[in-house]
XYZ file of C-alpha atoms in Angstrom:
243
model
C 163.528 -41.345 199.761
C 163.345 -40.818 195.992
C 160.455 -42.101 193.910
C 160.792 -42.893 190.229
C 158.257 -41.458 187.814
C 158.124 -42.274 184.148
C 161.177 -40.901 182.397
C 163.435 -41.541 185.407
C 162.069 -38.506 187.288
C 163.109 -38.705 190.935
C 160.533 -37.246 193.328
C 161.394 -36.918 197.006
C 158.931 -34.199 198.057
C 155.340 -33.150 197.356
C 154.216 -29.554 197.951
C 150.490 -28.866 198.253
C 148.329 -25.770 198.103
C 145.640 -25.338 200.794
C 142.519 -23.634 199.425
C 140.669 -25.655 196.774
C 143.165 -28.507 197.106
C 143.271 -29.670 200.717
C 139.963 -27.972 201.440
C 137.029 -27.426 199.141
C 136.016 -24.148 197.557
C 133.494 -22.096 199.514
C 129.966 -22.384 198.164
C 128.103 -19.478 196.533
C 126.007 -19.324 199.698
C 129.096 -18.911 201.883
C 130.493 -16.152 199.699
C 127.009 -14.660 199.474
C 126.878 -14.183 203.252
C 129.838 -11.835 202.948
C 128.534 -10.002 199.874
C 125.274 -9.259 201.688
C 127.141 -7.486 204.481
C 128.466 -5.003 201.918
C 125.084 -4.605 200.201
C 126.470 -5.525 196.788
C 125.815 -8.266 194.285
C 127.678 -11.533 194.425
C 129.357 -10.695 191.111
C 130.632 -7.297 192.242
C 131.839 -8.653 195.554
C 133.722 -11.460 193.829
C 135.409 -8.956 191.503
C 136.528 -6.813 194.451
C 137.600 -9.892 196.422
C 139.797 -11.157 193.604
C 141.431 -7.764 193.102
C 142.171 -7.212 196.791
C 143.493 -10.497 198.142
C 147.170 -10.240 197.228
C 148.196 -7.527 199.706
C 146.025 -9.045 202.445
C 147.456 -12.532 201.991
C 150.950 -11.017 201.979
C 150.279 -9.456 205.373
C 150.287 -5.854 204.176
C 146.989 -5.104 205.963
C 145.423 -6.126 209.243
C 142.038 -7.818 209.056
C 140.321 -4.617 210.189
C 142.130 -2.586 207.518
C 141.271 -5.096 204.824
C 137.553 -5.276 205.539
C 137.277 -1.500 205.961
C 138.936 -1.068 202.558
C 136.329 -3.351 200.999
C 133.599 -1.354 202.716
C 135.009 1.872 201.279
C 135.112 0.335 197.799
C 131.446 -0.661 198.063
C 130.339 2.641 199.628
C 129.074 0.735 202.639
C 129.659 1.002 206.354
C 130.652 -1.794 208.726
C 131.264 -1.651 212.452
C 133.664 -3.583 214.665
C 131.089 -6.306 215.401
C 130.509 -6.883 211.689
C 134.249 -7.061 211.095
C 134.515 -9.822 213.686
C 131.697 -11.706 211.952
C 133.447 -11.337 208.589
C 136.672 -12.668 210.046
C 134.893 -15.673 211.541
C 132.959 -16.424 208.351
C 136.094 -16.316 206.232
C 137.937 -18.794 208.444
C 134.896 -21.074 208.614
C 134.361 -21.234 204.860
C 137.956 -22.357 204.266
C 137.770 -25.198 206.798
C 135.948 -27.967 204.885
C 138.353 -30.778 203.909
C 138.440 -32.363 200.502
C 137.789 -36.039 201.277
C 140.917 -38.124 201.497
C 143.434 -35.346 201.003
C 144.696 -35.047 204.572
C 144.879 -38.823 204.859
C 146.943 -38.842 201.660
C 149.387 -36.378 203.215
C 149.664 -38.634 206.271
C 150.322 -41.656 204.069
C 153.041 -39.858 202.120
C 154.747 -38.782 205.332
C 154.609 -42.375 206.604
C 156.161 -43.551 203.327
C 159.119 -41.235 203.829
C 158.095 -38.609 201.299
C 158.715 -35.032 202.394
C 155.529 -32.980 202.386
C 155.246 -29.224 202.066
C 152.331 -26.842 202.488
C 152.512 -23.689 200.357
C 149.520 -21.367 200.630
C 148.576 -17.757 200.134
C 146.866 -17.215 203.467
C 145.979 -14.118 205.558
C 146.810 -13.921 209.245
C 143.358 -14.955 210.493
C 143.536 -18.241 208.611
C 147.222 -18.703 209.460
C 146.444 -18.384 213.155
C 143.500 -20.772 212.851
C 145.395 -23.595 211.151
C 148.478 -23.162 213.345
C 146.439 -23.378 216.557
C 143.656 -25.794 215.687
C 144.671 -28.185 212.917
C 146.477 -31.333 213.985
C 147.012 -32.309 210.350
C 149.675 -29.577 210.132
C 152.074 -31.971 211.881
C 152.073 -34.205 208.806
C 153.792 -31.501 206.771
C 157.569 -31.500 206.853
C 157.624 -27.757 206.151
C 154.916 -25.101 206.015
C 155.008 -21.842 204.041
C 152.064 -19.546 204.782
C 152.236 -16.285 202.880
C 151.449 -13.796 205.656
C 154.301 -15.220 207.739
C 156.921 -14.765 205.006
C 155.451 -11.621 203.366
C 155.434 -13.298 199.946
C 152.636 -14.675 197.767
C 152.393 -17.085 194.856
C 153.308 -16.903 192.036
C 156.404 -14.982 193.214
C 159.331 -17.385 192.611
C 160.777 -16.435 196.000
C 157.987 -18.173 197.920
C 158.600 -21.420 196.030
C 162.333 -21.155 196.649
C 161.676 -20.548 200.351
C 159.660 -23.775 200.502
C 162.212 -25.811 198.573
C 164.948 -24.575 200.901
C 162.856 -25.441 203.952
C 162.299 -28.955 202.654
C 165.943 -29.347 201.668
C 165.105 -30.452 198.126
C 165.739 -29.247 194.602
C 162.984 -28.144 192.243
C 163.542 -31.098 189.934
C 162.840 -33.654 192.676
C 159.620 -31.952 193.759
C 155.981 -32.344 192.733
C 153.721 -29.312 193.230
C 149.906 -29.506 193.374
C 147.810 -26.334 193.075
C 144.438 -25.409 191.553
C 145.635 -22.144 189.958
C 147.246 -22.200 186.526
C 149.522 -19.159 187.171
C 150.893 -20.910 190.264
C 151.446 -24.121 188.307
C 153.211 -22.201 185.542
C 155.530 -20.487 188.018
C 156.447 -23.825 189.611
C 157.253 -25.365 186.244
C 159.377 -22.370 185.303
C 161.522 -23.131 188.354
C 161.882 -26.745 187.223
C 159.301 -28.359 189.480
C 156.927 -31.077 188.334
C 153.350 -29.880 188.747
C 149.747 -31.077 188.617
C 146.863 -28.626 188.389
C 144.201 -29.818 190.829
C 140.568 -30.028 189.726
C 139.260 -32.890 191.845
C 140.565 -35.743 193.965
C 139.624 -38.221 191.236
C 141.515 -36.234 188.596
C 144.520 -35.909 190.886
C 144.536 -39.647 191.482
C 144.419 -40.297 187.728
C 147.316 -37.919 187.080
C 149.362 -39.450 189.886
C 148.739 -42.918 188.496
C 149.950 -41.703 185.098
C 153.108 -40.479 186.871
C 153.402 -43.904 188.546
C 153.329 -42.246 191.937
C 153.167 -45.001 194.576
C 150.929 -43.284 197.159
C 147.479 -42.264 195.916
C 144.606 -40.367 197.531
C 141.333 -42.214 198.052
C 138.423 -41.332 195.799
C 135.716 -39.275 197.456
C 132.982 -41.885 197.220
C 133.973 -43.685 200.411
C 135.049 -40.578 202.304
C 133.108 -38.168 204.475
C 133.537 -34.490 205.144
C 134.316 -32.968 208.532
C 130.593 -32.774 209.282
C 130.213 -36.529 208.769
C 128.093 -36.149 205.640
C 129.090 -37.584 202.300
C 130.945 -35.037 200.209
C 129.744 -34.717 196.629
C 132.180 -32.058 195.453
C 134.932 -34.319 194.147
C 133.992 -33.455 190.569
C 133.557 -29.690 190.951
C 132.107 -27.313 188.423
C 135.160 -25.147 187.729
C 132.961 -22.076 187.361
C 132.187 -22.434 191.092
C 135.852 -22.064 192.041
C 135.947 -18.529 193.297
C 139.050 -17.495 195.224
C 142.076 -17.036 192.950
C 144.690 -16.936 195.605
C 144.673 -19.370 198.487
């Protein structure tokens, strides 16, 4: 199925990022729980986190190796029990859906639009979503970085996803919160929208005359059943640069 955007652009597939697109950004409190275990400030932990994620998301290190490396960088000591807690906390803080986004994926699949998931994701999170998330079935093809040993914005990981979907770059729309990832997709010839909120995404899709739109967050609830108020996020609170 091909969909016509303005300018006779034919879109037959939509590829979505995971962190900060399908799920919300972790809160300062959630990140703070991890920083406290290394006895460092939030700011220092965030700096180390951002600098260290690439190799971990690519599968170069095991979870134990990764967290021990962070401990060495902060001159702190963590034991095996603390490592297990860190692993659990990290999975938990990336498991809060953005209202309406998974339903939007389901609606696109029902409309005959191919859907792709393309995420920089370490093995712990890969294993969690593969085993526990029924919404994964709504994606025609899934590219999770640790499984393919590639990370965005490497062009090869985009090409892997396009090949898996059986589509060309020019008939694909890519949605991601990170500008470097958006730039890489556009360089390959993909159409791209940089995600800031569900409301903004809906507006941009309407401008593209895309026929299937996500619901605004006002009438949606989070996975805990409480109303989600993060649809218009403060961009300074978007922490992880990679997922």
